[in-house]
JSON list of C-alpha atoms in Angstrom, two decimals:
[
{"chain": "A", "resi": 1, "resn": "UNK", "atom": "CA", "xyz": [-21.50, -7.95, -11.97]},
{"chain": "A", "resi": 2, "resn": "UNK", "atom": "CA", "xyz": [-17.90, -6.82, -12.07]},
{"chain": "A", "resi": 3, "resn": "UNK", "atom": "CA", "xyz": [-15.73, -8.73, -14.48]},
{"chain": "A", "resi": 4, "resn": "UNK", "atom": "CA", "xyz": [-11.95, -8.88, -14.72]},
{"chain": "A", "resi": 5, "resn": "UNK", "atom": "CA", "xyz": [-10.54, -10.01, -18.01]},
{"chain": "A", "resi": 6, "resn": "UNK", "atom": "CA", "xyz": [-6.95, -11.08, -18.20]},
{"chain": "A", "resi": 7, "resn": "UNK", "atom": "CA", "xyz": [-4.77, -11.32, -21.28]},
{"chain": "A", "resi": 8, "resn": "UNK", "atom": "CA", "xyz": [-3.16, -13.31, -22.59]},
{"chain": "A", "resi": 9, "resn": "UNK", "atom": "CA", "xyz": [-4.88, -16.42, -21.36]},
{"chain": "A", "resi": 10, "resn": "UNK", "atom": "CA", "xyz": [-1.74, -18.52, -22.07]},
{"chain": "A", "resi": 11, "resn": "UNK", "atom": "CA", "xyz": [1.83, -17.35, -22.42]},
{"chain": "A", "resi": 12, "resn": "UNK", "atom": "CA", "xyz": [4.86, -19.52, -23.00]},
{"chain": "A", "resi": 13, "resn": "UNK", "atom": "CA", "xyz": [8.26, -17.84, -23.36]},
{"chain": "A", "resi": 14, "resn": "UNK", "atom": "CA", "xyz": [11.95, -18.61, -23.06]},
{"chain": "A", "resi": 15, "resn": "UNK", "atom": "CA", "xyz": [13.87, -18.04, -19.87]},
{"chain": "A", "resi": 16, "resn": "UNK", "atom": "CA", "xyz": [15.44, -14.55, -19.81]},
{"chain": "A", "resi": 17, "resn": "UNK", "atom": "CA", "xyz": [12.70, -12.80, -21.86]},
{"chain": "A", "resi": 18, "resn": "UNK", "atom": "CA", "xyz": [10.43, -10.07, -20.57]},
{"chain": "A", "resi": 19, "resn": "UNK", "atom": "CA", "xyz": [6.65, -10.26, -20.47]},
{"chain": "A", "resi": 20, "resn": "UNK", "atom": "CA", "xyz": [3.53, -8.29, -19.53]},
{"chain": "A", "resi": 21, "resn": "UNK", "atom": "CA", "xyz": [0.19, -9.61, -18.36]},
{"chain": "A", "resi": 22, "resn": "UNK", "atom": "CA", "xyz": [-2.89, -7.42, -18.42]},
{"chain": "A", "resi": 23, "resn": "UNK", "atom": "CA", "xyz": [-6.02, -7.25, -16.24]},
{"chain": "A", "resi": 24, "resn": "UNK", "atom": "CA", "xyz": [-8.90, -5.13, -17.53]},
{"chain": "A", "resi": 25, "resn": "UNK", "atom": "CA", "xyz": [-12.36, -4.25, -16.35]},
{"chain": "A", "resi": 26, "resn": "UNK", "atom": "CA", "xyz": [-15.15, -1.81, -17.23]},
{"chain": "A", "resi": 27, "resn": "UNK", "atom": "CA", "xyz": [-15.67, -1.25, -13.56]},
{"chain": "A", "resi": 28, "resn": "UNK", "atom": "CA", "xyz": [-13.70, 0.75, -11.07]},
{"chain": "A", "resi": 29, "resn": "UNK", "atom": "CA", "xyz": [-12.10, -1.04, -8.14]},
{"chain": "A", "resi": 30, "resn": "UNK", "atom": "CA", "xyz": [-10.89, 0.44, -4.85]},
{"chain": "A", "resi": 31, "resn": "UNK", "atom": "CA", "xyz": [-8.02, -1.93, -4.74]},
{"chain": "A", "resi": 32, "resn": "UNK", "atom": "CA", "xyz": [-6.50, -4.65, -6.82]},
{"chain": "A", "resi": 33, "resn": "UNK", "atom": "CA", "xyz": [-4.44, -7.63, -5.88]},
{"chain": "A", "resi": 34, "resn": "UNK", "atom": "CA", "xyz": [-2.27, -10.02, -7.87]},
{"chain": "A", "resi": 35, "resn": "UNK", "atom": "CA", "xyz": [-1.90, -13.70, -6.88]},
{"chain": "A", "resi": 36, "resn": "UNK", "atom": "CA", "xyz": [0.14, -16.58, -8.20]},
{"chain": "A", "resi": 37, "resn": "UNK", "atom": "CA", "xyz": [-1.15, -20.13, -8.06]},
{"chain": "A", "resi": 38, "resn": "UNK", "atom": "CA", "xyz": [0.79, -23.32, -8.60]},
{"chain": "A", "resi": 39, "resn": "UNK", "atom": "CA", "xyz": [-0.77, -26.71, -9.40]},
{"chain": "A", "resi": 40, "resn": "UNK", "atom": "CA", "xyz": [-2.49, -28.27, -6.41]},
{"chain": "A", "resi": 41, "resn": "UNK", "atom": "CA", "xyz": [-2.18, -25.21, -4.31]},
{"chain": "A", "resi": 42, "resn": "UNK", "atom": "CA", "xyz": [-4.18, -22.18, -3.44]},
{"chain": "A", "resi": 43, "resn": "UNK", "atom": "CA", "xyz": [-3.37, -18.72, -4.77]},
{"chain": "A", "resi": 44, "resn": "UNK", "atom": "CA", "xyz": [-0.69, -16.75, -2.94]},
{"chain": "A", "resi": 45, "resn": "UNK", "atom": "CA", "xyz": [-0.76, -12.99, -2.71]},
{"chain": "A", "resi": 46, "resn": "UNK", "atom": "CA", "xyz": [1.99, -11.08, -4.51]},
{"chain": "A", "resi": 47, "resn": "UNK", "atom": "CA", "xyz": [0.93, -7.48, -4.17]},
{"chain": "A", "resi": 48, "resn": "UNK", "atom": "CA", "xyz": [-1.90, -5.03, -3.38]},
{"chain": "A", "resi": 49, "resn": "UNK", "atom": "CA", "xyz": [-2.31, -1.69, -5.17]},
{"chain": "A", "resi": 50, "resn": "UNK", "atom": "CA", "xyz": [-4.84, 0.87, -3.93]},
{"chain": "A", "resi": 51, "resn": "UNK", "atom": "CA", "xyz": [-4.03, 4.24, -5.62]},
{"chain": "A", "resi": 52, "resn": "UNK", "atom": "CA", "xyz": [-4.68, 5.04, -9.26]},
{"chain": "A", "resi": 53, "resn": "UNK", "atom": "CA", "xyz": [-1.36, 5.11, -11.14]},
{"chain": "A", "resi": 54, "resn": "UNK", "atom": "CA", "xyz": [0.42, 3.29, -8.33]},
{"chain": "A", "resi": 55, "resn": "UNK", "atom": "CA", "xyz": [3.53, 1.28, -9.29]},
{"chain": "A", "resi": 56, "resn": "UNK", "atom": "CA", "xyz": [4.91, -1.42, -7.01]},
{"chain": "A", "resi": 57, "resn": "UNK", "atom": "CA", "xyz": [8.04, -3.51, -7.56]},
{"chain": "A", "resi": 58, "resn": "UNK", "atom": "CA", "xyz": [8.73, -6.95, -6.19]},
{"chain": "A", "resi": 59, "resn": "UNK", "atom": "CA", "xyz": [12.24, -8.00, -7.34]},
{"chain": "A", "resi": 60, "resn": "UNK", "atom": "CA", "xyz": [11.78, -8.67, -11.05]},
{"chain": "A", "resi": 61, "resn": "UNK", "atom": "CA", "xyz": [8.05, -8.09, -10.97]},
{"chain": "A", "resi": 62, "resn": "UNK", "atom": "CA", "xyz": [6.47, -4.63, -11.57]},
{"chain": "A", "resi": 63, "resn": "UNK", "atom": "CA", "xyz": [2.87, -4.03, -10.92]},
{"chain": "A", "resi": 64, "resn": "UNK", "atom": "CA", "xyz": [0.85, -1.02, -12.04]},
{"chain": "A", "resi": 65, "resn": "UNK", "atom": "CA", "xyz": [-2.64, 0.14, -11.18]},
{"chain": "A", "resi": 66, "resn": "UNK", "atom": "CA", "xyz": [-4.31, 2.17, -13.96]},
{"chain": "A", "resi": 67, "resn": "UNK", "atom": "CA", "xyz": [-5.04, 5.84, -13.34]},
{"chain": "A", "resi": 68, "resn": "UNK", "atom": "CA", "xyz": [-8.74, 5.17, -13.52]},
{"chain": "A", "resi": 69, "resn": "UNK", "atom": "CA", "xyz": [-8.48, 2.14, -11.28]},
{"chain": "A", "resi": 70, "resn": "UNK", "atom": "CA", "xyz": [-10.09, -0.06, -13.89]},
{"chain": "A", "resi": 71, "resn": "UNK", "atom": "CA", "xyz": [-7.06, -1.99, -15.11]},
{"chain": "A", "resi": 72, "resn": "UNK", "atom": "CA", "xyz": [-3.68, -3.24, -13.99]},
{"chain": "A", "resi": 73, "resn": "UNK", "atom": "CA", "xyz": [-0.57, -4.82, -15.51]},
{"chain": "A", "resi": 74, "resn": "UNK", "atom": "CA", "xyz": [2.14, -7.18, -14.30]},
{"chain": "A", "resi": 75, "resn": "UNK", "atom": "CA", "xyz": [5.56, -6.95, -15.96]},
{"chain": "A", "resi": 76, "resn": "UNK", "atom": "CA", "xyz": [8.18, -9.57, -15.40]},
{"chain": "A", "resi": 77, "resn": "UNK", "atom": "CA", "xyz": [11.80, -8.86, -16.36]},
{"chain": "A", "resi": 78, "resn": "UNK", "atom": "CA", "xyz": [14.21, -11.67, -17.23]},
{"chain": "A", "resi": 79, "resn": "UNK", "atom": "CA", "xyz": [11.70, -14.44, -16.59]},
{"chain": "A", "resi": 80, "resn": "UNK", "atom": "CA", "xyz": [12.85, -17.59, -14.83]},
{"chain": "A", "resi": 81, "resn": "UNK", "atom": "CA", "xyz": [11.41, -21.08, -14.71]},
{"chain": "A", "resi": 82, "resn": "UNK", "atom": "CA", "xyz": [10.33, -20.43, -11.12]},
{"chain": "A", "resi": 83, "resn": "UNK", "atom": "CA", "xyz": [7.96, -17.75, -12.41]},
{"chain": "A", "resi": 84, "resn": "UNK", "atom": "CA", "xyz": [5.81, -20.46, -14.02]},
{"chain": "A", "resi": 85, "resn": "UNK", "atom": "CA", "xyz": [2.27, -20.49, -12.71]},
{"chain": "A", "resi": 86, "resn": "UNK", "atom": "CA", "xyz": [-1.25, -19.15, -12.98]},
{"chain": "A", "resi": 87, "resn": "UNK", "atom": "CA", "xyz": [-1.34, -15.40, -12.38]},
{"chain": "A", "resi": 88, "resn": "UNK", "atom": "CA", "xyz": [-4.61, -13.99, -11.12]},
{"chain": "A", "resi": 89, "resn": "UNK", "atom": "CA", "xyz": [-5.75, -10.40, -10.58]},
{"chain": "A", "resi": 90, "resn": "UNK", "atom": "CA", "xyz": [-8.51, -9.77, -8.06]},
{"chain": "A", "resi": 91, "resn": "UNK", "atom": "CA", "xyz": [-10.38, -6.62, -7.33]},
{"chain": "A", "resi": 92, "resn": "UNK", "atom": "CA", "xyz": [-12.49, -5.37, -4.46]},
{"chain": "A", "resi": 93, "resn": "UNK", "atom": "CA", "xyz": [-14.38, -2.30, -3.40]},
{"chain": "A", "resi": 94, "resn": "UNK", "atom": "CA", "xyz": [-14.57, -0.49, -0.08]},
{"chain": "A", "resi": 95, "resn": "UNK", "atom": "CA", "xyz": [-17.52, -1.70, 1.85]},
{"chain": "A", "resi": 96, "resn": "UNK", "atom": "CA", "xyz": [-17.72, -4.99, -0.07]},
{"chain": "A", "resi": 97, "resn": "UNK", "atom": "CA", "xyz": [-15.23, -7.50, 1.12]},
{"chain": "A", "resi": 98, "resn": "UNK", "atom": "CA", "xyz": [-15.90, -9.91, -1.74]},
{"chain": "A", "resi": 99, "resn": "UNK", "atom": "CA", "xyz": [-12.83, -10.35, -3.93]},
{"chain": "A", "resi": 100, "resn": "UNK", "atom": "CA", "xyz": [-13.57, -10.80, -7.60]},
{"chain": "A", "resi": 101, "resn": "UNK", "atom": "CA", "xyz": [-10.95, -12.77, -9.50]},
{"chain": "A", "resi": 102, "resn": "UNK", "atom": "CA", "xyz": [-9.86, -12.35, -13.06]},
{"chain": "A", "resi": 103, "resn": "UNK", "atom": "CA", "xyz": [-9.92, -15.12, -15.67]},
{"chain": "A", "resi": 104, "resn": "UNK", "atom": "CA", "xyz": [-6.20, -15.93, -15.15]},
{"chain": "A", "resi": 105, "resn": "UNK", "atom": "CA", "xyz": [-3.05, -16.05, -17.19]},
{"chain": "A", "resi": 106, "resn": "UNK", "atom": "CA", "xyz": [-1.20, -19.31, -17.33]},
{"chain": "A", "resi": 107, "resn": "UNK", "atom": "CA", "xyz": [2.52, -18.54, -17.71]},
{"chain": "A", "resi": 108, "resn": "UNK", "atom": "CA", "xyz": [5.14, -21.09, -18.67]},
{"chain": "A", "resi": 109, "resn": "UNK", "atom": "CA", "xyz": [8.81, -20.24, -18.71]},
{"chain": "A", "resi": 110, "resn": "UNK", "atom": "CA", "xyz": [10.90, -22.62, -20.82]},
{"chain": "A", "resi": 111, "resn": "UNK", "atom": "CA", "xyz": [14.43, -23.19, -19.54]},
{"chain": "B", "resi": 1, "resn": "UNK", "atom": "CA", "xyz": [-2.27, -25.25, 12.30]},
{"chain": "B", "resi": 2, "resn": "UNK", "atom": "CA", "xyz": [-0.19, -22.65, 10.60]},
{"chain": "B", "resi": 3, "resn": "UNK", "atom": "CA", "xyz": [-2.29, -22.38, 7.46]},
{"chain": "B", "resi": 4, "resn": "UNK", "atom": "CA", "xyz": [-5.81, -22.94, 6.15]},
{"chain": "B", "resi": 5, "resn": "UNK", "atom": "CA", "xyz": [-6.69, -26.65, 6.19]},
{"chain": "B", "resi": 6, "resn": "UNK", "atom": "CA", "xyz": [-9.27, -28.19, 3.91]},
{"chain": "B", "resi": 7, "resn": "UNK", "atom": "CA", "xyz": [-10.66, -31.75, 3.98]},
{"chain": "B", "resi": 8, "resn": "UNK", "atom": "CA", "xyz": [-11.06, -33.85, 2.12]},
{"chain": "B", "resi": 9, "resn": "UNK", "atom": "CA", "xyz": [-8.45, -33.04, -0.45]},
{"chain": "B", "resi": 10, "resn": "UNK", "atom": "CA", "xyz": [-10.21, -35.16, -2.97]},
{"chain": "B", "resi": 11, "resn": "UNK", "atom": "CA", "xyz": [-13.84, -36.37, -3.10]},
{"chain": "B", "resi": 12, "resn": "UNK", "atom": "CA", "xyz": [-15.36, -38.52, -5.72]},
{"chain": "B", "resi": 13, "resn": "UNK", "atom": "CA", "xyz": [-19.08, -39.01, -5.51]},
{"chain": "B", "resi": 14, "resn": "UNK", "atom": "CA", "xyz": [-22.01, -40.10, -7.65]},
{"chain": "B", "resi": 15, "resn": "UNK", "atom": "CA", "xyz": [-24.63, -37.77, -9.13]},
{"chain": "B", "resi": 16, "resn": "UNK", "atom": "CA", "xyz": [-27.37, -37.09, -6.70]},
{"chain": "B", "resi": 17, "resn": "UNK", "atom": "CA", "xyz": [-25.35, -37.66, -3.54]},
{"chain": "B", "resi": 18, "resn": "UNK", "atom": "CA", "xyz": [-24.77, -35.22, -0.65]},
{"chain": "B", "resi": 19, "resn": "UNK", "atom": "CA", "xyz": [-21.30, -33.79, 0.00]},
{"chain": "B", "resi": 20, "resn": "UNK", "atom": "CA", "xyz": [-19.69, -31.80, 2.86]},
{"chain": "B", "resi": 21, "resn": "UNK", "atom": "CA", "xyz": [-16.41, -30.01, 2.49]},
{"chain": "B", "resi": 22, "resn": "UNK", "atom": "CA", "xyz": [-14.66, -28.66, 5.61]},
{"chain": "B", "resi": 23, "resn": "UNK", "atom": "CA", "xyz": [-12.42, -25.65, 6.06]},
{"chain": "B", "resi": 24, "resn": "UNK", "atom": "CA", "xyz": [-10.38, -24.89, 9.13]},
{"chain": "B", "resi": 25, "resn": "UNK", "atom": "CA", "xyz": [-9.10, -21.31, 8.88]},
{"chain": "B", "resi": 26, "resn": "UNK", "atom": "CA", "xyz": [-6.04, -19.65, 10.34]},
{"chain": "B", "resi": 27, "resn": "UNK", "atom": "CA", "xyz": [-6.63, -19.13, 14.05]},
{"chain": "B", "resi": 28, "resn": "UNK", "atom": "CA", "xyz": [-7.96, -15.68, 14.82]},
{"chain": "B", "resi": 29, "resn": "UNK", "atom": "CA", "xyz": [-9.05, -14.86, 11.28]},
{"chain": "B", "resi": 30, "resn": "UNK", "atom": "CA", "xyz": [-12.59, -13.51, 11.38]},
{"chain": "B", "resi": 31, "resn": "UNK", "atom": "CA", "xyz": [-13.19, -13.55, 7.64]},
{"chain": "B", "resi": 32, "resn": "UNK", "atom": "CA", "xyz": [-13.74, -16.74, 5.73]},
{"chain": "B", "resi": 33, "resn": "UNK", "atom": "CA", "xyz": [-14.41, -17.21, 2.02]},
{"chain": "B", "resi": 34, "resn": "UNK", "atom": "CA", "xyz": [-15.45, -20.07, -0.19]},
{"chain": "B", "resi": 35, "resn": "UNK", "atom": "CA", "xyz": [-14.54, -20.03, -3.88]},
{"chain": "B", "resi": 36, "resn": "UNK", "atom": "CA", "xyz": [-14.97, -22.51, -6.66]},
{"chain": "B", "resi": 37, "resn": "UNK", "atom": "CA", "xyz": [-12.36, -22.97, -9.39]},
{"chain": "B", "resi": 38, "resn": "UNK", "atom": "CA", "xyz": [-12.71, -24.79, -12.62]},
{"chain": "B", "resi": 39, "resn": "UNK", "atom": "CA", "xyz": [-9.66, -26.08, -14.46]},
{"chain": "B", "resi": 40, "resn": "UNK", "atom": "CA", "xyz": [-7.52, -23.17, -15.74]},
{"chain": "B", "resi": 41, "resn": "UNK", "atom": "CA", "xyz": [-9.93, -20.55, -14.57]},
{"chain": "B", "resi": 42, "resn": "UNK", "atom": "CA", "xyz": [-9.92, -17.93, -11.88]},
{"chain": "B", "resi": 43, "resn": "UNK", "atom": "CA", "xyz": [-11.71, -18.66, -8.54]},
{"chain": "B", "resi": 44, "resn": "UNK", "atom": "CA", "xyz": [-15.40, -17.85, -8.53]},
{"chain": "B", "resi": 45, "resn": "UNK", "atom": "CA", "xyz": [-16.82, -16.36, -5.35]},
{"chain": "B", "resi": 46, "resn": "UNK", "atom": "CA", "xyz": [-19.42, -18.41, -3.52]},
{"chain": "B", "resi": 47, "resn": "UNK", "atom": "CA", "xyz": [-19.87, -17.04, -0.02]},
{"chain": "B", "resi": 48, "resn": "UNK", "atom": "CA", "xyz": [-18.19, -14.88, 2.61]},
{"chain": "B", "resi": 49, "resn": "UNK", "atom": "CA", "xyz": [-18.48, -15.06, 6.39]},
{"chain": "B", "resi": 50, "resn": "UNK", "atom": "CA", "xyz": [-17.50, -12.37, 8.87]},
{"chain": "B", "resi": 51, "resn": "UNK", "atom": "CA", "xyz": [-17.54, -14.17, 12.15]},
{"chain": "B", "resi": 52, "resn": "UNK", "atom": "CA", "xyz": [-20.51, -16.61, 12.32]},
{"chain": "B", "resi": 53, "resn": "UNK", "atom": "CA", "xyz": [-22.76, -14.87, 9.84]},
{"chain": "B", "resi": 54, "resn": "UNK", "atom": "CA", "xyz": [-22.81, -15.12, 6.09]},
{"chain": "B", "resi": 55, "resn": "UNK", "atom": "CA", "xyz": [-22.15, -11.50, 5.12]},
{"chain": "B", "resi": 56, "resn": "UNK", "atom": "CA", "xyz": [-22.44, -12.19, 1.40]},
{"chain": "B", "resi": 57, "resn": "UNK", "atom": "CA", "xyz": [-23.83, -15.42, -0.11]},
{"chain": "B", "resi": 58, "resn": "UNK", "atom": "CA", "xyz": [-24.55, -13.87, -3.52]},
{"chain": "B", "resi": 59, "resn": "UNK", "atom": "CA", "xyz": [-22.24, -16.32, -5.26]},
{"chain": "B", "resi": 60, "resn": "UNK", "atom": "CA", "xyz": [-23.98, -19.55, -4.27]},
{"chain": "B", "resi": 61, "resn": "UNK", "atom": "CA", "xyz": [-25.26, -20.92, -7.61]},
{"chain": "B", "resi": 62, "resn": "UNK", "atom": "CA", "xyz": [-28.56, -22.32, -6.33]},
{"chain": "B", "resi": 63, "resn": "UNK", "atom": "CA", "xyz": [-30.29, -23.65, -3.28]},
{"chain": "B", "resi": 64, "resn": "UNK", "atom": "CA", "xyz": [-28.42, -26.97, -3.38]},
{"chain": "B", "resi": 65, "resn": "UNK", "atom": "CA", "xyz": [-25.44, -25.12, -1.98]},
{"chain": "B", "resi": 66, "resn": "UNK", "atom": "CA", "xyz": [-25.23, -24.06, 1.69]},
{"chain": "B", "resi": 67, "resn": "UNK", "atom": "CA", "xyz": [-22.48, -23.11, 4.06]},
{"chain": "B", "resi": 68, "resn": "UNK", "atom": "CA", "xyz": [-22.29, -22.72, 7.78]},
{"chain": "B", "resi": 69, "resn": "UNK", "atom": "CA", "xyz": [-19.79, -21.40, 10.31]},
{"chain": "B", "resi": 70, "resn": "UNK", "atom": "CA", "xyz": [-21.55, -21.97, 13.60]},
{"chain": "B", "resi": 71, "resn": "UNK", "atom": "CA", "xyz": [-18.73, -20.96, 16.01]},
{"chain": "B", "resi": 72, "resn": "UNK", "atom": "CA", "xyz": [-16.96, -18.45, 13.85]},
{"chain": "B", "resi": 73, "resn": "UNK", "atom": "CA", "xyz": [-14.06, -20.72, 13.07]},
{"chain": "B", "resi": 74, "resn": "UNK", "atom": "CA", "xyz": [-14.51, -23.96, 11.10]},
{"chain": "B", "resi": 75, "resn": "UNK", "atom": "CA", "xyz": [-16.83, -23.78, 8.11]},
{"chain": "B", "resi": 76, "resn": "UNK", "atom": "CA", "xyz": [-18.57, -26.50, 6.21]},
{"chain": "B", "resi": 77, "resn": "UNK", "atom": "CA", "xyz": [-19.79, -26.18, 2.59]},
{"chain": "B", "resi": 78, "resn": "UNK", "atom": "CA", "xyz": [-22.68, -28.48, 1.94]},
{"chain": "B", "resi": 79, "resn": "UNK", "atom": "CA", "xyz": [-23.85, -29.59, -1.55]},
{"chain": "B", "resi": 80, "resn": "UNK", "atom": "CA", "xyz": [-27.13, -31.47, -1.95]},
{"chain": "B", "resi": 81, "resn": "UNK", "atom": "CA", "xyz": [-28.11, -33.60, -4.95]},
{"chain": "B", "resi": 82, "resn": "UNK", "atom": "CA", "xyz": [-24.76, -33.17, -6.63]},
{"chain": "B", "resi": 83, "resn": "UNK", "atom": "CA", "xyz": [-24.60, -32.74, -10.33]},
{"chain": "B", "resi": 84, "resn": "UNK", "atom": "CA", "xyz": [-21.74, -33.38, -12.77]},
{"chain": "B", "resi": 85, "resn": "UNK", "atom": "CA", "xyz": [-21.44, -29.59, -13.29]},
{"chain": "B", "resi": 86, "resn": "UNK", "atom": "CA", "xyz": [-20.47, -29.21, -9.59]},
{"chain": "B", "resi": 87, "resn": "UNK", "atom": "CA", "xyz": [-17.11, -30.87, -10.30]},
{"chain": "B", "resi": 88, "resn": "UNK", "atom": "CA", "xyz": [-14.46, -28.36, -9.50]},
{"chain": "B", "resi": 89, "resn": "UNK", "atom": "CA", "xyz": [-11.86, -27.41, -6.88]},
{"chain": "B", "resi": 90, "resn": "UNK", "atom": "CA", "xyz": [-13.45, -25.73, -3.91]},
{"chain": "B", "resi": 91, "resn": "UNK", "atom": "CA", "xyz": [-11.11, -23.30, -2.24]},
{"chain": "B", "resi": 92, "resn": "UNK", "atom": "CA", "xyz": [-11.41, -21.87, 1.21]},
{"chain": "B", "resi": 93, "resn": "UNK", "atom": "CA", "xyz": [-9.61, -18.71, 2.28]},
{"chain": "B", "resi": 94, "resn": "UNK", "atom": "CA", "xyz": [-9.33, -16.85, 5.56]},
{"chain": "B", "resi": 95, "resn": "UNK", "atom": "CA", "xyz": [-8.28, -13.27, 6.35]},
{"chain": "B", "resi": 96, "resn": "UNK", "atom": "CA", "xyz": [-7.90, -10.84, 9.15]},
{"chain": "B", "resi": 97, "resn": "UNK", "atom": "CA", "xyz": [-9.59, -8.43, 6.77]},
{"chain": "B", "resi": 98, "resn": "UNK", "atom": "CA", "xyz": [-12.03, -6.25, 8.65]},
{"chain": "B", "resi": 99, "resn": "UNK", "atom": "CA", "xyz": [-15.57, -5.37, 7.68]},
{"chain": "B", "resi": 100, "resn": "UNK", "atom": "CA", "xyz": [-15.73, -2.23, 5.55]},
{"chain": "B", "resi": 101, "resn": "UNK", "atom": "CA", "xyz": [-12.19, -2.81, 4.33]},
{"chain": "B", "resi": 102, "resn": "UNK", "atom": "CA", "xyz": [-10.93, -3.27, 0.83]},
{"chain": "B", "resi": 103, "resn": "UNK", "atom": "CA", "xyz": [-7.49, -4.56, 1.60]},
{"chain": "B", "resi": 104, "resn": "UNK", "atom": "CA", "xyz": [-5.99, -7.47, 3.44]},
{"chain": "B", "resi": 105, "resn": "UNK", "atom": "CA", "xyz": [-4.48, -10.64, 2.27]},
{"chain": "B", "resi": 106, "resn": "UNK", "atom": "CA", "xyz": [-6.54, -13.79, 1.70]},
{"chain": "B", "resi": 107, "resn": "UNK", "atom": "CA", "xyz": [-4.78, -17.00, 2.75]},
{"chain": "B", "resi": 108, "resn": "UNK", "atom": "CA", "xyz": [-5.99, -19.95, 0.75]},
{"chain": "B", "resi": 109, "resn": "UNK", "atom": "CA", "xyz": [-6.09, -23.66, 1.50]},
{"chain": "B", "resi": 110, "resn": "UNK", "atom": "CA", "xyz": [-5.01, -26.21, -1.03]},
{"chain": "B", "resi": 111, "resn": "UNK", "atom": "CA", "xyz": [-8.60, -26.86, -1.93]},
{"chain": "B", "resi": 112, "resn": "UNK", "atom": "CA", "xyz": [-10.96, -29.85, -2.10]},
{"chain": "B", "resi": 113, "resn": "UNK", "atom": "CA", "xyz": [-11.23, -31.37, -5.53]},
{"chain": "B", "resi": 114, "resn": "UNK", "atom": "CA", "xyz": [-14.79, -32.61, -6.06]},
{"chain": "B", "resi": 115, "resn": "UNK", "atom": "CA", "xyz": [-15.58, -35.01, -8.88]},
{"chain": "B", "resi": 116, "resn": "UNK", "atom": "CA", "xyz": [-19.17, -35.91, -9.51]},
{"chain": "B", "resi": 117, "resn": "UNK", "atom": "CA", "xyz": [-19.58, -39.01, -11.68]}
]
């Protein structure tokens, strides 16, 4: 069974601060996705990374896929209250369409 | 509709009862997934359909859980003899993700919140 552990589990910071969320596994994944989920809604895709060492930027969000494709990070610059939500990483492997989700990081940005 | 639709949005039932949860995916999406999410946790995979067939049902916790997708569109998750531990949000997602692919976005519905008393 492939597991994805996220840290921290909870994070509460002031508006304007920077933060990093981590997603780690002992298994290799062919691709990794990051989703954000708000209360009462389903997760919404933010980004997909497929190449070891790949870095993608989405406005103030920077996503990195580890060189060995076992881990990933999400860095948010100058956090805003609208960034509040549950952040989920999810990995999959070629030939297996099942997406395995991480344990989640609940982020709260305080105005 | 434009997105994935799930009904009911909330279901309260008594222990031992039978429950059906429905998912109407985005039109044209061949892949359909069911996940279960407990409060504050990541979604847990239950079953995946590619077309009408269950391509991977390895996440179904036991034989009380069953899902169908008879015409390759709408899917129903069926839970027999419900237990209090079945209480969770059941999420459905659809995708245009192809077989033998490891990319592609999953579009989730808002979920069906099941409470077993």
